[in-house]
Amino acid sequence: MNLRPSIVAVLAMFALAPLAEAGSLRNGDFNANVADWIPINPPDWTATWVADDADGQAGSGAVEIRDNEPGDGNGRIVLKQCIDIRAMAKPITVEVAVRTLLEGEPGVAAAIGYAPYSDAACQTTENGYFTITVDVIDSQTSWQPFIDAYMPMAPSVQSVEFWLVIKKPVGSGNGGAVRFDRIRFGPPVLTRWTIDSGGGRLTGGSYVLRGTVGQPDPGSASAGGTSLQSGFWFGESVPPGDAVFKDSFE
């Protein structure tokens, strides 16, 4: 698709762009604002923080991108961010949640784009090319997830400009907007967690089997004359207790 940001706006905002932080995309959850994202927005293209979180988190939100001009089939790059990818494992995982506000304009869609650079601060264009994904979502009003993988087209690529884009078909009117949230550009996020409690007791002949599906988070706590020890069968094993399962072995 054709992307036509305002050249004047690009030049004006370039000097305000923060330096790329190695291996990270900043403020992808839009918890309180749109900080760290550089706008490329003439008066008719806007990016606004809204209290509409993709995960339903109170106090958090998303960014709403709106194109108030009649649609011409071109993608409008409205927000961008420079990411230093030198230390990132390749391919790079990309995740985003998107919601569209049709407002009587069918075909409104969101897209994300990647512009490669041969320096770490998105200043020297790599061979003059760019890649852009297919539409993230088209004509969906609920939050929708999107997962992709970005692979640099040349080993000389050191940074990427990450774009948030709105598309409107030819002939559409002034309405329509898209919202972005939960953006990730980097390695997958692994969360430490446990499955707690459960299990039971089985008997057969002279044998007894006690089983535990999960466990309380292991450890010990005490206050005054009261002590609490947790973990797999804490206290039934030899001192000092549940040593096998105690140290981050959930």
PDB file of C-alpha atoms in Angstrom:
ATOM      1  CA  MET A   1       0.000   0.000   0.000  1.00  0.00           C
ATOM      2  CA  ASN A   2       1.066   3.608  -0.496  1.00  0.00           C
ATOM      3  CA  LEU A   3       2.026   5.555   2.594  1.00  0.00           C
ATOM      4  CA  ARG A   4       2.177   9.315   2.357  1.00  0.00           C
ATOM      5  CA  PRO A   5       3.060  11.053   5.635  1.00  0.00           C
ATOM      6  CA  SER A   6       3.554  14.776   5.553  1.00  0.00           C
ATOM      7  CA  ILE A   7       7.209  15.423   4.702  1.00  0.00           C
ATOM      8  CA  VAL A   8       7.106  18.741   6.590  1.00  0.00           C
ATOM      9  CA  ALA A   9       5.727  16.994   9.679  1.00  0.00           C
ATOM     10  CA  VAL A  10       8.346  14.246   9.434  1.00  0.00           C
ATOM     11  CA  LEU A  11      11.166  16.775   9.318  1.00  0.00           C
ATOM     12  CA  ALA A  12       9.653  18.854  12.108  1.00  0.00           C
ATOM     13  CA  MET A  13       9.257  15.895  14.450  1.00  0.00           C
ATOM     14  CA  PHE A  14      12.576  14.228  13.633  1.00  0.00           C
ATOM     15  CA  ALA A  15      14.563  16.527  15.902  1.00  0.00           C
ATOM     16  CA  LEU A  16      12.214  15.660  18.784  1.00  0.00           C
ATOM     17  CA  ALA A  17      12.607  11.887  18.419  1.00  0.00           C
ATOM     18  CA  PRO A  18      14.129  10.218  21.495  1.00  0.00           C
ATOM     19  CA  LEU A  19      17.213   8.088  21.057  1.00  0.00           C
ATOM     20  CA  ALA A  20      16.524   4.409  20.486  1.00  0.00           C
ATOM     21  CA  GLU A  21      16.866   2.219  23.549  1.00  0.00           C
ATOM     22  CA  ALA A  22      18.563  -1.061  22.672  1.00  0.00           C
ATOM     23  CA  GLY A  23      16.196  -3.992  22.498  1.00  0.00           C
ATOM     24  CA  SER A  24      12.944  -2.367  23.522  1.00  0.00           C
ATOM     25  CA  LEU A  25       9.734  -0.763  22.344  1.00  0.00           C
ATOM     26  CA  ARG A  26       8.611   1.833  24.855  1.00  0.00           C
ATOM     27  CA  ASN A  27       5.098   2.469  26.159  1.00  0.00           C
ATOM     28  CA  GLY A  28       3.434  -0.229  24.090  1.00  0.00           C
ATOM     29  CA  ASP A  29       0.662  -0.591  26.689  1.00  0.00           C
ATOM     30  CA  PHE A  30      -0.304   3.107  26.731  1.00  0.00           C
ATOM     31  CA  ASN A  31      -0.973   2.882  30.456  1.00  0.00           C
ATOM     32  CA  ALA A  32      -1.322   6.638  30.946  1.00  0.00           C
ATOM     33  CA  ASN A  33      -0.381   8.504  27.765  1.00  0.00           C
ATOM     34  CA  VAL A  34       1.236   8.239  24.318  1.00  0.00           C
ATOM     35  CA  ALA A  35       4.712   9.248  25.509  1.00  0.00           C
ATOM     36  CA  ASP A  36       7.723   7.893  23.565  1.00  0.00           C
ATOM     37  CA  TRP A  37       5.709   7.780  20.329  1.00  0.00           C
ATOM     38  CA  ILE A  38       6.519  10.423  17.724  1.00  0.00           C
ATOM     39  CA  PRO A  39       3.456  11.858  15.939  1.00  0.00           C
ATOM     40  CA  ILE A  40       3.359  12.505  12.210  1.00  0.00           C
ATOM     41  CA  ASN A  41       0.035  14.279  12.278  1.00  0.00           C
ATOM     42  CA  PRO A  42      -1.104  17.206  10.181  1.00  0.00           C
ATOM     43  CA  PRO A  43      -4.298  18.792  11.581  1.00  0.00           C
ATOM     44  CA  ASP A  44      -6.596  16.140  10.117  1.00  0.00           C
ATOM     45  CA  TRP A  45      -4.672  13.113  11.464  1.00  0.00           C
ATOM     46  CA  THR A  46      -4.618  12.770  15.250  1.00  0.00           C
ATOM     47  CA  ALA A  47      -3.377  10.391  17.936  1.00  0.00           C
ATOM     48  CA  THR A  48      -5.095  10.592  21.341  1.00  0.00           C
ATOM     49  CA  TRP A  49      -4.886   8.561  24.552  1.00  0.00           C
ATOM     50  CA  VAL A  50      -8.227   6.964  25.524  1.00  0.00           C
ATOM     51  CA  ALA A  51      -9.277   4.996  28.616  1.00  0.00           C
ATOM     52  CA  ASP A  52     -10.097   1.826  26.666  1.00  0.00           C
ATOM     53  CA  ASP A  53      -7.702  -0.970  27.629  1.00  0.00           C
ATOM     54  CA  ALA A  54      -7.461  -4.152  25.542  1.00  0.00           C
ATOM     55  CA  ASP A  55      -7.226  -6.243  28.730  1.00  0.00           C
ATOM     56  CA  GLY A  56      -9.917  -4.340  30.618  1.00  0.00           C
ATOM     57  CA  GLN A  57      -7.430  -2.940  33.136  1.00  0.00           C
ATOM     58  CA  ALA A  58      -8.821  -0.053  35.130  1.00  0.00           C
ATOM     59  CA  GLY A  59      -6.689   3.068  34.880  1.00  0.00           C
ATOM     60  CA  SER A  60      -4.951   1.933  31.705  1.00  0.00           C
ATOM     61  CA  GLY A  61      -5.811   2.727  28.113  1.00  0.00           C
ATOM     62  CA  ALA A  62      -4.895   2.744  24.429  1.00  0.00           C
ATOM     63  CA  VAL A  63      -4.074   5.151  21.630  1.00  0.00           C
ATOM     64  CA  GLU A  64      -6.806   6.170  19.205  1.00  0.00           C
ATOM     65  CA  ILE A  65      -5.687   7.152  15.706  1.00  0.00           C
ATOM     66  CA  ARG A  66      -8.153   9.131  13.665  1.00  0.00           C
ATOM     67  CA  ASP A  67      -8.094  10.259  10.034  1.00  0.00           C
ATOM     68  CA  ASN A  68     -10.628  13.065   9.588  1.00  0.00           C
ATOM     69  CA  GLU A  69     -10.085  13.328   5.842  1.00  0.00           C
ATOM     70  CA  PRO A  70     -12.091  11.416   3.203  1.00  0.00           C
ATOM     71  CA  GLY A  71     -10.463   8.088   2.447  1.00  0.00           C
ATOM     72  CA  ASP A  72      -8.211   7.735  -0.592  1.00  0.00           C
ATOM     73  CA  GLY A  73      -6.930   4.178  -0.095  1.00  0.00           C
ATOM     74  CA  ASN A  74      -3.550   5.317   1.242  1.00  0.00           C
ATOM     75  CA  GLY A  75      -2.238   4.322   4.633  1.00  0.00           C
ATOM     76  CA  ARG A  76      -1.546   7.244   6.944  1.00  0.00           C
ATOM     77  CA  ILE A  77       1.486   6.817   9.214  1.00  0.00           C
ATOM     78  CA  VAL A  78       0.380   8.670  12.341  1.00  0.00           C
ATOM     79  CA  LEU A  79       2.763   7.458  15.091  1.00  0.00           C
ATOM     80  CA  LYS A  80       6.278   6.047  14.931  1.00  0.00           C
ATOM     81  CA  GLN A  81       9.048   4.879  17.248  1.00  0.00           C
ATOM     82  CA  CYS A  82      12.707   4.040  16.627  1.00  0.00           C
ATOM     83  CA  ILE A  83      13.943   0.710  18.028  1.00  0.00           C
ATOM     84  CA  ASP A  84      17.566  -0.422  18.192  1.00  0.00           C
ATOM     85  CA  ILE A  85      17.446  -4.098  17.161  1.00  0.00           C
ATOM     86  CA  ARG A  86      21.179  -4.929  17.254  1.00  0.00           C
ATOM     87  CA  ALA A  87      20.938  -7.037  20.398  1.00  0.00           C
ATOM     88  CA  MET A  88      17.587  -8.656  19.559  1.00  0.00           C
ATOM     89  CA  ALA A  89      17.288 -12.309  18.602  1.00  0.00           C
ATOM     90  CA  LYS A  90      15.912 -12.730  15.085  1.00  0.00           C
ATOM     91  CA  PRO A  91      13.203 -13.088  13.928  1.00  0.00           C
ATOM     92  CA  ILE A  92      11.600 -10.538  16.233  1.00  0.00           C
ATOM     93  CA  THR A  93       8.189 -11.306  17.721  1.00  0.00           C
ATOM     94  CA  VAL A  94       5.510  -8.682  17.085  1.00  0.00           C
ATOM     95  CA  GLU A  95       2.232  -8.564  19.011  1.00  0.00           C
ATOM     96  CA  VAL A  96      -0.512  -5.949  18.981  1.00  0.00           C
ATOM     97  CA  ALA A  97      -4.180  -5.613  19.915  1.00  0.00           C
ATOM     98  CA  VAL A  98      -6.374  -3.519  17.625  1.00  0.00           C
ATOM     99  CA  ARG A  99      -9.913  -2.209  17.664  1.00  0.00           C
ATOM    100  CA  THR A 100     -11.681  -0.242  14.910  1.00  0.00           C
ATOM    101  CA  LEU A 101     -14.384   2.405  15.261  1.00  0.00           C
ATOM    102  CA  LEU A 102     -16.271   2.279  11.980  1.00  0.00           C
ATOM    103  CA  GLU A 103     -18.604   5.255  12.535  1.00  0.00           C
ATOM    104  CA  GLY A 104     -20.479   4.455   9.341  1.00  0.00           C
ATOM    105  CA  GLU A 105     -17.323   4.017   7.274  1.00  0.00           C
ATOM    106  CA  PRO A 106     -16.864   0.311   6.368  1.00  0.00           C
ATOM    107  CA  GLY A 107     -13.395  -0.935   5.508  1.00  0.00           C
ATOM    108  CA  VAL A 108     -11.526   1.176   8.046  1.00  0.00           C
ATOM    109  CA  ALA A 109      -8.431  -0.839   8.971  1.00  0.00           C
ATOM    110  CA  ALA A 110      -5.262  -0.641  11.048  1.00  0.00           C
ATOM    111  CA  ALA A 111      -1.781  -1.677   9.995  1.00  0.00           C
ATOM    112  CA  ILE A 112       1.724  -1.706  11.424  1.00  0.00           C
ATOM    113  CA  GLY A 113       4.868  -1.058   9.433  1.00  0.00           C
ATOM    114  CA  TYR A 114       8.629  -1.452   9.720  1.00  0.00           C
ATOM    115  CA  ALA A 115      11.204   0.851   8.114  1.00  0.00           C
ATOM    116  CA  PRO A 116      14.788  -0.500   8.311  1.00  0.00           C
ATOM    117  CA  TYR A 117      17.874   1.658   8.946  1.00  0.00           C
ATOM    118  CA  SER A 118      21.579   0.853   8.770  1.00  0.00           C
ATOM    119  CA  ASP A 119      22.431   2.831  11.925  1.00  0.00           C
ATOM    120  CA  ALA A 120      21.177   2.458  15.498  1.00  0.00           C
ATOM    121  CA  ALA A 121      19.135   5.687  15.604  1.00  0.00           C
ATOM    122  CA  CYS A 122      16.908   5.485  12.494  1.00  0.00           C
ATOM    123  CA  GLN A 123      18.790   8.100  10.490  1.00  0.00           C
ATOM    124  CA  THR A 124      20.317   6.225   7.539  1.00  0.00           C
ATOM    125  CA  THR A 125      17.725   4.439   5.432  1.00  0.00           C
ATOM    126  CA  GLU A 126      18.686   0.887   4.530  1.00  0.00           C
ATOM    127  CA  ASN A 127      18.656   0.564   0.731  1.00  0.00           C
ATOM    128  CA  GLY A 128      15.586   2.803   0.526  1.00  0.00           C
ATOM    129  CA  TYR A 129      13.078  -0.003   1.097  1.00  0.00           C
ATOM    130  CA  PHE A 130      10.447  -0.665   3.724  1.00  0.00           C
ATOM    131  CA  THR A 131       8.100  -3.506   4.594  1.00  0.00           C
ATOM    132  CA  ILE A 132       4.588  -3.310   5.928  1.00  0.00           C
ATOM    133  CA  THR A 133       2.253  -5.987   7.206  1.00  0.00           C
ATOM    134  CA  VAL A 134      -1.123  -6.868   5.863  1.00  0.00           C
ATOM    135  CA  ASP A 135      -3.981  -5.087   7.593  1.00  0.00           C
ATOM    136  CA  VAL A 136      -3.991  -5.885  11.282  1.00  0.00           C
ATOM    137  CA  ILE A 137      -7.763  -5.979  11.318  1.00  0.00           C
ATOM    138  CA  ASP A 138     -10.523  -4.893   8.959  1.00  0.00           C
ATOM    139  CA  SER A 139     -13.990  -3.820  10.086  1.00  0.00           C
ATOM    140  CA  GLN A 140     -13.939  -5.362  13.570  1.00  0.00           C
ATOM    141  CA  THR A 141     -15.269  -3.373  16.508  1.00  0.00           C
ATOM    142  CA  SER A 142     -14.007  -5.592  19.364  1.00  0.00           C
ATOM    143  CA  TRP A 143     -10.374  -5.861  20.461  1.00  0.00           C
ATOM    144  CA  GLN A 144      -8.554  -8.303  18.189  1.00  0.00           C
ATOM    145  CA  PRO A 145      -5.054  -9.785  18.705  1.00  0.00           C
ATOM    146  CA  PHE A 146      -2.422  -9.886  15.983  1.00  0.00           C
ATOM    147  CA  ILE A 147       0.882 -11.790  16.043  1.00  0.00           C
ATOM    148  CA  ASP A 148       3.640 -11.481  13.458  1.00  0.00           C
ATOM    149  CA  ALA A 149       7.392 -11.957  13.149  1.00  0.00           C
ATOM    150  CA  TYR A 150       9.792  -9.394  11.713  1.00  0.00           C
ATOM    151  CA  MET A 151      13.000 -10.542  10.011  1.00  0.00           C
ATOM    152  CA  PRO A 152      15.418  -7.858   8.780  1.00  0.00           C
ATOM    153  CA  MET A 153      15.930  -8.070   5.032  1.00  0.00           C
ATOM    154  CA  ALA A 154      19.681  -7.463   5.351  1.00  0.00           C
ATOM    155  CA  PRO A 155      22.281  -8.136   8.085  1.00  0.00           C
ATOM    156  CA  SER A 156      23.263  -4.449   8.005  1.00  0.00           C
ATOM    157  CA  VAL A 157      19.912  -3.384   9.513  1.00  0.00           C
ATOM    158  CA  GLN A 158      20.570  -1.975  13.004  1.00  0.00           C
ATOM    159  CA  SER A 159      17.337  -0.189  13.845  1.00  0.00           C
ATOM    160  CA  VAL A 160      13.701  -0.203  12.811  1.00  0.00           C
ATOM    161  CA  GLU A 161      11.112   2.536  12.740  1.00  0.00           C
ATOM    162  CA  PHE A 162       7.875   0.976  13.977  1.00  0.00           C
ATOM    163  CA  TRP A 163       4.767   2.576  12.454  1.00  0.00           C
ATOM    164  CA  LEU A 164       1.128   2.747  13.531  1.00  0.00           C
ATOM    165  CA  VAL A 165      -1.060   3.239  10.470  1.00  0.00           C
ATOM    166  CA  ILE A 166      -4.733   3.841   9.633  1.00  0.00           C
ATOM    167  CA  LYS A 167      -6.250   2.930   6.248  1.00  0.00           C
ATOM    168  CA  LYS A 168      -9.518   4.135   4.768  1.00  0.00           C
ATOM    169  CA  PRO A 169     -10.863   2.986   1.399  1.00  0.00           C
ATOM    170  CA  VAL A 170     -11.380   5.335  -1.516  1.00  0.00           C
ATOM    171  CA  GLY A 171     -14.668   7.181  -1.246  1.00  0.00           C
ATOM    172  CA  SER A 172     -15.140   6.860   2.506  1.00  0.00           C
ATOM    173  CA  GLY A 173     -16.040   9.966   4.474  1.00  0.00           C
ATOM    174  CA  ASN A 174     -14.577  11.755   7.463  1.00  0.00           C
ATOM    175  CA  GLY A 175     -15.440   9.107  10.076  1.00  0.00           C
ATOM    176  CA  GLY A 176     -13.553   6.074  11.282  1.00  0.00           C
ATOM    177  CA  ALA A 177     -10.747   5.503  13.759  1.00  0.00           C
ATOM    178  CA  VAL A 178      -8.507   2.673  15.022  1.00  0.00           C
ATOM    179  CA  ARG A 179      -7.126   1.926  18.486  1.00  0.00           C
ATOM    180  CA  PHE A 180      -3.838   0.193  19.330  1.00  0.00           C
ATOM    181  CA  ASP A 181      -2.812  -1.421  22.618  1.00  0.00           C
ATOM    182  CA  ARG A 182      -0.581  -4.188  24.033  1.00  0.00           C
ATOM    183  CA  ILE A 183       2.177  -3.672  21.475  1.00  0.00           C
ATOM    184  CA  ARG A 184       5.260  -5.887  21.794  1.00  0.00           C
ATOM    185  CA  PHE A 185       8.353  -5.841  19.565  1.00  0.00           C
ATOM    186  CA  GLY A 186      11.024  -8.184  20.872  1.00  0.00           C
ATOM    187  CA  PRO A 187      11.331 -11.560  22.579  1.00  0.00           C
ATOM    188  CA  PRO A 188       8.123 -13.175  23.917  1.00  0.00           C
ATOM    189  CA  VAL A 189       7.250 -12.263  27.498  1.00  0.00           C
ATOM    190  CA  LEU A 190       7.266 -15.252  29.881  1.00  0.00           C
ATOM    191  CA  THR A 191       5.427 -14.787  33.150  1.00  0.00           C
ATOM    192  CA  ARG A 192       6.389 -16.722  36.307  1.00  0.00           C
ATOM    193  CA  TRP A 193       3.334 -18.415  37.808  1.00  0.00           C
ATOM    194  CA  THR A 194       2.149 -21.364  39.891  1.00  0.00           C
ATOM    195  CA  ILE A 195      -0.857 -23.683  40.016  1.00  0.00           C
ATOM    196  CA  ASP A 196      -1.867 -23.716  43.662  1.00  0.00           C
ATOM    197  CA  SER A 197      -3.592 -26.319  45.858  1.00  0.00           C
ATOM    198  CA  GLY A 198      -5.504 -29.421  44.792  1.00  0.00           C
ATOM    199  CA  GLY A 199      -4.551 -33.112  44.968  1.00  0.00           C
ATOM    200  CA  GLY A 200      -5.868 -35.891  47.172  1.00  0.00           C
ATOM    201  CA  ARG A 201      -5.255 -39.208  48.958  1.00  0.00           C
ATOM    202  CA  LEU A 202      -5.340 -42.733  47.521  1.00  0.00           C
ATOM    203  CA  THR A 203      -5.050 -46.045  49.392  1.00  0.00           C
ATOM    204  CA  GLY A 204      -4.645 -49.666  48.310  1.00  0.00           C
ATOM    205  CA  GLY A 205      -3.726 -52.528  50.604  1.00  0.00           C
ATOM    206  CA  SER A 206      -0.982 -51.313  52.876  1.00  0.00           C
ATOM    207  CA  TYR A 207      -0.045 -48.386  50.606  1.00  0.00           C
ATOM    208  CA  VAL A 208      -1.070 -44.731  50.891  1.00  0.00           C
ATOM    209  CA  LEU A 209      -0.392 -42.131  48.186  1.00  0.00           C
ATOM    210  CA  ARG A 210      -0.806 -38.448  48.929  1.00  0.00           C
ATOM    211  CA  GLY A 211      -0.700 -36.245  45.820  1.00  0.00           C
ATOM    212  CA  THR A 212      -0.573 -32.512  45.222  1.00  0.00           C
ATOM    213  CA  VAL A 213      -1.650 -30.994  41.905  1.00  0.00           C
ATOM    214  CA  GLY A 214      -0.071 -27.644  42.697  1.00  0.00           C
ATOM    215  CA  GLN A 215       1.406 -25.957  45.692  1.00  0.00           C
ATOM    216  CA  PRO A 216       1.293 -22.755  47.710  1.00  0.00           C
ATOM    217  CA  ASP A 217       4.188 -20.485  46.763  1.00  0.00           C
ATOM    218  CA  PRO A 218       7.083 -22.000  48.750  1.00  0.00           C
ATOM    219  CA  GLY A 219       8.793 -20.210  51.596  1.00  0.00           C
ATOM    220  CA  SER A 220       8.380 -19.349  55.262  1.00  0.00           C
ATOM    221  CA  ALA A 221       7.103 -16.415  57.271  1.00  0.00           C
ATOM    222  CA  SER A 222       6.849 -15.727  60.988  1.00  0.00           C
ATOM    223  CA  ALA A 223       5.547 -13.062  63.337  1.00  0.00           C
ATOM    224  CA  GLY A 224       5.613 -13.206  67.095  1.00  0.00           C
ATOM    225  CA  GLY A 225       4.986 -16.798  68.171  1.00  0.00           C
ATOM    226  CA  THR A 226       3.366 -17.793  64.833  1.00  0.00           C
ATOM    227  CA  SER A 227       5.233 -19.426  61.934  1.00  0.00           C
ATOM    228  CA  LEU A 228       3.930 -20.255  58.433  1.00  0.00           C
ATOM    229  CA  GLN A 229       5.788 -22.690  56.171  1.00  0.00           C
ATOM    230  CA  SER A 230       4.582 -23.380  52.625  1.00  0.00           C
ATOM    231  CA  GLY A 231       5.554 -25.616  49.720  1.00  0.00           C
ATOM    232  CA  PHE A 232       5.197 -29.256  48.762  1.00  0.00           C
ATOM    233  CA  TRP A 233       4.604 -31.126  52.038  1.00  0.00           C
ATOM    234  CA  PHE A 234       6.648 -28.636  53.996  1.00  0.00           C
ATOM    235  CA  GLY A 235       7.558 -30.068  57.406  1.00  0.00           C
ATOM    236  CA  GLU A 236       7.100 -33.733  56.460  1.00  0.00           C
ATOM    237  CA  SER A 237      10.536 -34.002  54.874  1.00  0.00           C
ATOM    238  CA  VAL A 238      13.760 -33.961  56.850  1.00  0.00           C
ATOM    239  CA  PRO A 239      15.069 -30.609  58.121  1.00  0.00           C
ATOM    240  CA  PRO A 240      15.370 -27.949  56.867  1.00  0.00           C
ATOM    241  CA  GLY A 241      12.036 -28.820  55.293  1.00  0.00           C
ATOM    242  CA  ASP A 242      11.007 -28.563  51.658  1.00  0.00           C
ATOM    243  CA  ALA A 243      14.529 -27.952  50.301  1.00  0.00           C
ATOM    244  CA  VAL A 244      13.935 -29.545  46.877  1.00  0.00           C
ATOM    245  CA  PHE A 245      10.962 -27.370  45.925  1.00  0.00           C
ATOM    246  CA  LYS A 246      11.727 -24.232  47.877  1.00  0.00           C
ATOM    247  CA  ASP A 247      14.089 -22.277  45.631  1.00  0.00           C
ATOM    248  CA  SER A 248      12.136 -21.103  42.524  1.00  0.00           C
ATOM    249  CA  PHE A 249      11.074 -24.673  41.658  1.00  0.00           C
ATOM    250  CA  GLU A 250       7.402 -24.103  41.048  1.00  0.00           C
TER     251      GLU A 250
END
